[in-house]
Amino acid sequence: FYIKLEYYKSRLKSKLSRVFGARKRAKRYKKAFLSIKKSIVNMKGDYALIIGAVTYLNYGDQAICLAQKKFIENFMSVVEISDSLYAKYGDKIKQIVKKNALIIISGGGNMGDVWRVDEDRRRHIISSFSQNKIIVFPQTISYATPFNENEYLNESIKVYKKAENLVLSAREKISFEIMKELYGDFAK
C-alpha cells in the first residue's frame, strides 16, 4: 500500500509541477510581450523589428542573431522578438507595429521545405507585414521535393509575391541561384 501511495504522490507532484511550470512560462511570455509592446509603442522615427531570434540551443544561430542585431543597431533602434514569443503573440504584435517599421527576419539555414516550422513562421511574418519593408537576412535554401512537384514551394512563392517590399538574401552562391530561379527579383 505504501509503495502505491508513494507512486501516486510522485505522479501528482509531477503533474502539478507541469501545470505550475506552464503558468510560470505563460507569465514570463506575457511579461516579455508587454515589454516589447511598450518598446514598439514608444518608438520614434525609424526602427527595426528582428523577428525570429532563436531560443533553441544552437550557438551558430545565436551568433547570427547577435551579429544581425549589432549590425542594425548601427543604423536604427531595434526591438528583438524571439521565435517562441512571435509564435504566441504574433497577431497581437502585428496590430501595434507601424508601417515605417523595418521587418527583419533572422538569417540561418532554414528556408524551404526541410524546416517547415521556420518556413511557416517566415510566411506568416511576410503576409502579416506585407506593407512594411521586409528583409530576410541571409538564408540557405533547400527543398527535399522537386520544384515542379512541390505545392509547399508554390504556397511560399504566392506569399512572397504579395509582399510590397521584400528582399531575400542568400548565404552562399547555390542558394542565391535557387532563390533567383524561384523568386526572381526578390533575391539579392
PDB file of C-alpha atoms in Angstrom:
ATOM      1  CA  PHE A   1       0.000   0.000   0.000  1.00  0.00           C
ATOM      2  CA  TYR A   2       2.796   2.426   0.938  1.00  0.00           C
ATOM      3  CA  ILE A   3       4.590   1.882  -2.395  1.00  0.00           C
ATOM      4  CA  LYS A   4       1.382   2.548  -4.308  1.00  0.00           C
ATOM      5  CA  LEU A   5       0.737   5.686  -2.295  1.00  0.00           C
ATOM      6  CA  GLU A   6       4.263   6.956  -2.995  1.00  0.00           C
ATOM      7  CA  TYR A   7       3.778   6.218  -6.698  1.00  0.00           C
ATOM      8  CA  TYR A   8       0.575   8.289  -6.862  1.00  0.00           C
ATOM      9  CA  LYS A   9       2.133  11.074  -4.805  1.00  0.00           C
ATOM     10  CA  SER A  10       5.040  11.305  -7.231  1.00  0.00           C
ATOM     11  CA  ARG A  11       2.701  11.315 -10.261  1.00  0.00           C
ATOM     12  CA  LEU A  12       0.568  14.047  -8.713  1.00  0.00           C
ATOM     13  CA  LYS A  13       3.657  16.067  -7.873  1.00  0.00           C
ATOM     14  CA  SER A  14       4.897  15.687 -11.440  1.00  0.00           C
ATOM     15  CA  LYS A  15       1.566  16.826 -12.920  1.00  0.00           C
ATOM     16  CA  LEU A  16       1.344  19.783 -10.550  1.00  0.00           C
ATOM     17  CA  SER A  17       4.854  20.910 -11.416  1.00  0.00           C
ATOM     18  CA  ARG A  18       3.975  20.790 -15.142  1.00  0.00           C
ATOM     19  CA  VAL A  19       0.814  22.845 -14.558  1.00  0.00           C
ATOM     20  CA  PHE A  20       2.574  25.422 -12.402  1.00  0.00           C
ATOM     21  CA  GLY A  21       5.585  25.424 -14.746  1.00  0.00           C
ATOM     22  CA  ALA A  22       3.260  26.187 -17.667  1.00  0.00           C
ATOM     23  CA  ARG A  23       1.698  29.026 -15.697  1.00  0.00           C
ATOM     24  CA  LYS A  24       5.127  30.470 -14.918  1.00  0.00           C
ATOM     25  CA  ARG A  25       6.100  30.270 -18.604  1.00  0.00           C
ATOM     26  CA  ALA A  26       2.832  31.948 -19.600  1.00  0.00           C
ATOM     27  CA  LYS A  27       3.515  34.768 -17.151  1.00  0.00           C
ATOM     28  CA  ARG A  28       7.070  35.182 -18.497  1.00  0.00           C
ATOM     29  CA  TYR A  29       5.777  35.313 -22.088  1.00  0.00           C
ATOM     30  CA  LYS A  30       3.121  37.846 -21.176  1.00  0.00           C
ATOM     31  CA  LYS A  31       5.661  39.996 -19.341  1.00  0.00           C
ATOM     32  CA  ALA A  32       8.026  39.817 -22.354  1.00  0.00           C
ATOM     33  CA  PHE A  33       5.191  40.688 -24.742  1.00  0.00           C
ATOM     34  CA  LEU A  34       4.128  43.690 -22.645  1.00  0.00           C
ATOM     35  CA  SER A  35       7.729  44.903 -22.566  1.00  0.00           C
ATOM     36  CA  ILE A  36       8.028  44.591 -26.351  1.00  0.00           C
ATOM     37  CA  LYS A  37       4.645  46.270 -26.825  1.00  0.00           C
ATOM     38  CA  LYS A  38       5.794  49.210 -24.709  1.00  0.00           C
ATOM     39  CA  SER A  39       9.029  49.470 -26.711  1.00  0.00           C
ATOM     40  CA  ILE A  40       7.187  49.424 -30.044  1.00  0.00           C
ATOM     41  CA  VAL A  41       4.530  51.924 -28.987  1.00  0.00           C
ATOM     42  CA  ASN A  42       7.197  54.337 -27.687  1.00  0.00           C
ATOM     43  CA  MET A  43       9.426  54.143 -30.787  1.00  0.00           C
ATOM     44  CA  LYS A  44      10.109  57.452 -32.508  1.00  0.00           C
ATOM     45  CA  GLY A  45      11.312  57.592 -36.107  1.00  0.00           C
ATOM     46  CA  ASP A  46      12.619  54.606 -37.998  1.00  0.00           C
ATOM     47  CA  TYR A  47      13.073  51.322 -36.191  1.00  0.00           C
ATOM     48  CA  ALA A  48      13.530  47.654 -36.961  1.00  0.00           C
ATOM     49  CA  LEU A  49      11.891  44.552 -35.585  1.00  0.00           C
ATOM     50  CA  ILE A  50      14.062  41.461 -35.698  1.00  0.00           C
ATOM     51  CA  ILE A  51      11.589  38.615 -35.716  1.00  0.00           C
ATOM     52  CA  GLY A  52      12.615  35.031 -35.204  1.00  0.00           C
ATOM     53  CA  ALA A  53      15.520  35.411 -32.802  1.00  0.00           C
ATOM     54  CA  VAL A  54      16.329  31.855 -31.822  1.00  0.00           C
ATOM     55  CA  THR A  55      15.543  30.456 -28.407  1.00  0.00           C
ATOM     56  CA  TYR A  56      16.901  26.962 -29.040  1.00  0.00           C
ATOM     57  CA  LEU A  57      20.434  25.959 -28.108  1.00  0.00           C
ATOM     58  CA  ASN A  58      22.325  26.354 -31.389  1.00  0.00           C
ATOM     59  CA  TYR A  59      25.320  28.589 -30.816  1.00  0.00           C
ATOM     60  CA  GLY A  60      25.794  29.265 -34.535  1.00  0.00           C
ATOM     61  CA  ASP A  61      22.228  30.534 -34.965  1.00  0.00           C
ATOM     62  CA  GLN A  62      22.505  32.533 -31.740  1.00  0.00           C
ATOM     63  CA  ALA A  63      25.711  34.147 -33.033  1.00  0.00           C
ATOM     64  CA  ILE A  64      23.905  35.052 -36.276  1.00  0.00           C
ATOM     65  CA  CYS A  65      21.098  36.716 -34.294  1.00  0.00           C
ATOM     66  CA  LEU A  66      23.529  38.681 -32.159  1.00  0.00           C
ATOM     67  CA  ALA A  67      25.523  39.847 -35.203  1.00  0.00           C
ATOM     68  CA  GLN A  68      22.334  40.915 -37.012  1.00  0.00           C
ATOM     69  CA  LYS A  69      21.192  42.953 -34.035  1.00  0.00           C
ATOM     70  CA  LYS A  70      24.595  44.636 -33.588  1.00  0.00           C
ATOM     71  CA  PHE A  71      24.723  45.467 -37.309  1.00  0.00           C
ATOM     72  CA  ILE A  72      21.229  47.000 -37.461  1.00  0.00           C
ATOM     73  CA  GLU A  73      21.772  48.984 -34.259  1.00  0.00           C
ATOM     74  CA  ASN A  74      24.387  50.984 -36.197  1.00  0.00           C
ATOM     75  CA  PHE A  75      21.545  52.460 -38.267  1.00  0.00           C
ATOM     76  CA  MET A  76      18.378  52.487 -36.158  1.00  0.00           C
ATOM     77  CA  SER A  77      16.659  51.367 -32.975  1.00  0.00           C
ATOM     78  CA  VAL A  78      15.946  47.653 -32.732  1.00  0.00           C
ATOM     79  CA  VAL A  79      13.309  45.556 -30.999  1.00  0.00           C
ATOM     80  CA  GLU A  80      14.078  41.845 -30.972  1.00  0.00           C
ATOM     81  CA  ILE A  81      11.256  39.290 -30.885  1.00  0.00           C
ATOM     82  CA  SER A  82      12.088  35.643 -30.266  1.00  0.00           C
ATOM     83  CA  ASP A  83      10.662  32.864 -32.399  1.00  0.00           C
ATOM     84  CA  SER A  84       8.694  31.467 -29.457  1.00  0.00           C
ATOM     85  CA  LEU A  85       7.285  34.865 -28.437  1.00  0.00           C
ATOM     86  CA  TYR A  86       6.233  35.541 -32.035  1.00  0.00           C
ATOM     87  CA  ALA A  87       4.537  32.127 -32.185  1.00  0.00           C
ATOM     88  CA  LYS A  88       2.448  33.051 -29.148  1.00  0.00           C
ATOM     89  CA  TYR A  89       1.807  36.781 -29.758  1.00  0.00           C
ATOM     90  CA  GLY A  90       2.411  37.302 -33.498  1.00  0.00           C
ATOM     91  CA  ASP A  91      -1.108  38.525 -34.252  1.00  0.00           C
ATOM     92  CA  LYS A  92      -1.050  40.991 -31.354  1.00  0.00           C
ATOM     93  CA  ILE A  93       2.380  42.251 -32.387  1.00  0.00           C
ATOM     94  CA  LYS A  94       1.059  42.828 -35.897  1.00  0.00           C
ATOM     95  CA  GLN A  95      -1.614  45.183 -34.530  1.00  0.00           C
ATOM     96  CA  ILE A  96       0.884  47.538 -32.873  1.00  0.00           C
ATOM     97  CA  VAL A  97       3.651  47.699 -35.483  1.00  0.00           C
ATOM     98  CA  LYS A  98       3.778  50.910 -37.509  1.00  0.00           C
ATOM     99  CA  LYS A  99       4.084  50.945 -41.305  1.00  0.00           C
ATOM    100  CA  ASN A 100       7.515  52.609 -41.123  1.00  0.00           C
ATOM    101  CA  ALA A 101       8.991  49.686 -39.169  1.00  0.00           C
ATOM    102  CA  LEU A 102      11.617  47.678 -40.996  1.00  0.00           C
ATOM    103  CA  ILE A 103      10.909  43.980 -40.516  1.00  0.00           C
ATOM    104  CA  ILE A 104      13.988  41.776 -40.307  1.00  0.00           C
ATOM    105  CA  ILE A 105      13.622  38.008 -40.424  1.00  0.00           C
ATOM    106  CA  SER A 106      16.610  36.279 -38.860  1.00  0.00           C
ATOM    107  CA  GLY A 107      19.080  34.561 -41.120  1.00  0.00           C
ATOM    108  CA  GLY A 108      20.036  30.914 -40.947  1.00  0.00           C
ATOM    109  CA  GLY A 109      19.768  27.727 -42.916  1.00  0.00           C
ATOM    110  CA  ASN A 110      16.051  27.043 -42.742  1.00  0.00           C
ATOM    111  CA  MET A 111      14.400  28.322 -45.922  1.00  0.00           C
ATOM    112  CA  GLY A 112      12.487  25.664 -47.845  1.00  0.00           C
ATOM    113  CA  ASP A 113      10.520  22.542 -47.028  1.00  0.00           C
ATOM    114  CA  VAL A 114      13.067  20.828 -44.788  1.00  0.00           C
ATOM    115  CA  TRP A 115      12.466  23.045 -41.717  1.00  0.00           C
ATOM    116  CA  ARG A 116       8.749  23.704 -42.203  1.00  0.00           C
ATOM    117  CA  VAL A 117       8.127  25.338 -38.821  1.00  0.00           C
ATOM    118  CA  ASP A 118      10.635  28.050 -39.731  1.00  0.00           C
ATOM    119  CA  GLU A 119       9.287  28.448 -43.270  1.00  0.00           C
ATOM    120  CA  ASP A 120       5.709  28.637 -41.946  1.00  0.00           C
ATOM    121  CA  ARG A 121       6.766  31.364 -39.493  1.00  0.00           C
ATOM    122  CA  ARG A 122       8.547  33.240 -42.312  1.00  0.00           C
ATOM    123  CA  ARG A 123       5.375  33.039 -44.436  1.00  0.00           C
ATOM    124  CA  HIS A 124       3.266  34.302 -41.539  1.00  0.00           C
ATOM    125  CA  ILE A 125       5.614  37.228 -40.929  1.00  0.00           C
ATOM    126  CA  ILE A 126       5.726  38.166 -44.610  1.00  0.00           C
ATOM    127  CA  SER A 127       1.949  38.000 -45.013  1.00  0.00           C
ATOM    128  CA  SER A 128       1.326  39.819 -41.711  1.00  0.00           C
ATOM    129  CA  PHE A 129       3.667  42.700 -42.536  1.00  0.00           C
ATOM    130  CA  SER A 130       3.295  42.731 -46.335  1.00  0.00           C
ATOM    131  CA  GLN A 131       3.053  46.560 -46.397  1.00  0.00           C
ATOM    132  CA  ASN A 132       6.289  47.040 -44.457  1.00  0.00           C
ATOM    133  CA  LYS A 133       9.764  46.763 -45.918  1.00  0.00           C
ATOM    134  CA  ILE A 134      10.921  43.220 -45.109  1.00  0.00           C
ATOM    135  CA  ILE A 135      14.474  41.918 -45.286  1.00  0.00           C
ATOM    136  CA  VAL A 136      15.136  38.223 -44.869  1.00  0.00           C
ATOM    137  CA  PHE A 137      18.724  38.041 -43.651  1.00  0.00           C
ATOM    138  CA  PRO A 138      20.997  35.512 -45.368  1.00  0.00           C
ATOM    139  CA  GLN A 139      19.491  32.081 -45.690  1.00  0.00           C
ATOM    140  CA  THR A 140      20.462  28.725 -47.084  1.00  0.00           C
ATOM    141  CA  ILE A 141      17.558  27.314 -49.088  1.00  0.00           C
ATOM    142  CA  SER A 142      16.794  23.642 -49.608  1.00  0.00           C
ATOM    143  CA  TYR A 143      13.815  21.694 -50.870  1.00  0.00           C
ATOM    144  CA  ALA A 144      13.507  17.939 -50.468  1.00  0.00           C
ATOM    145  CA  THR A 145      10.743  17.728 -53.097  1.00  0.00           C
ATOM    146  CA  PRO A 146      11.478  18.654 -56.744  1.00  0.00           C
ATOM    147  CA  PHE A 147      10.377  22.203 -57.603  1.00  0.00           C
ATOM    148  CA  ASN A 148       7.888  21.207 -60.298  1.00  0.00           C
ATOM    149  CA  GLU A 149       6.046  18.856 -57.900  1.00  0.00           C
ATOM    150  CA  ASN A 150       6.201  20.993 -54.793  1.00  0.00           C
ATOM    151  CA  GLU A 151       2.912  22.522 -53.593  1.00  0.00           C
ATOM    152  CA  TYR A 152       4.616  23.733 -50.429  1.00  0.00           C
ATOM    153  CA  LEU A 153       7.059  25.753 -52.519  1.00  0.00           C
ATOM    154  CA  ASN A 154       4.192  27.171 -54.604  1.00  0.00           C
ATOM    155  CA  GLU A 155       2.499  28.411 -51.417  1.00  0.00           C
ATOM    156  CA  SER A 156       5.703  30.155 -50.354  1.00  0.00           C
ATOM    157  CA  ILE A 157       6.011  31.810 -53.768  1.00  0.00           C
ATOM    158  CA  LYS A 158       2.413  33.113 -53.530  1.00  0.00           C
ATOM    159  CA  VAL A 159       3.024  34.584 -50.062  1.00  0.00           C
ATOM    160  CA  TYR A 160       6.350  36.163 -51.047  1.00  0.00           C
ATOM    161  CA  LYS A 161       4.914  37.764 -54.198  1.00  0.00           C
ATOM    162  CA  LYS A 162       2.172  39.522 -52.213  1.00  0.00           C
ATOM    163  CA  ALA A 163       4.732  41.461 -50.184  1.00  0.00           C
ATOM    164  CA  GLU A 164       5.125  45.042 -51.382  1.00  0.00           C
ATOM    165  CA  ASN A 165       8.799  45.437 -50.493  1.00  0.00           C
ATOM    166  CA  LEU A 166      10.591  42.155 -49.817  1.00  0.00           C
ATOM    167  CA  VAL A 167      14.317  41.437 -50.036  1.00  0.00           C
ATOM    168  CA  LEU A 168      15.635  37.882 -49.733  1.00  0.00           C
ATOM    169  CA  SER A 169      19.350  37.357 -49.200  1.00  0.00           C
ATOM    170  CA  ALA A 170      21.331  34.165 -49.647  1.00  0.00           C
ATOM    171  CA  ARG A 171      24.221  32.828 -47.559  1.00  0.00           C
ATOM    172  CA  GLU A 172      26.038  31.290 -50.495  1.00  0.00           C
ATOM    173  CA  LYS A 173      26.019  31.102 -54.296  1.00  0.00           C
ATOM    174  CA  ILE A 174      23.944  27.905 -54.662  1.00  0.00           C
ATOM    175  CA  SER A 175      21.133  29.329 -52.504  1.00  0.00           C
ATOM    176  CA  PHE A 176      21.358  32.625 -54.401  1.00  0.00           C
ATOM    177  CA  GLU A 177      20.904  30.837 -57.744  1.00  0.00           C
ATOM    178  CA  ILE A 178      17.936  28.826 -56.380  1.00  0.00           C
ATOM    179  CA  MET A 179      16.338  31.986 -54.934  1.00  0.00           C
ATOM    180  CA  LYS A 180      16.795  33.820 -58.249  1.00  0.00           C
ATOM    181  CA  GLU A 181      15.193  30.925 -60.115  1.00  0.00           C
ATOM    182  CA  LEU A 182      12.249  30.611 -57.704  1.00  0.00           C
ATOM    183  CA  TYR A 183      11.636  34.173 -56.535  1.00  0.00           C
ATOM    184  CA  GLY A 184      13.180  36.368 -59.238  1.00  0.00           C
ATOM    185  CA  ASP A 185      13.681  39.984 -58.265  1.00  0.00           C
ATOM    186  CA  PHE A 186      13.312  39.395 -54.521  1.00  0.00           C
ATOM    187  CA  ALA A 187      16.662  37.583 -54.331  1.00  0.00           C
ATOM    188  CA  LYS A 188      19.702  39.767 -53.588  1.00  0.00           C
TER     189      LYS A 188
END
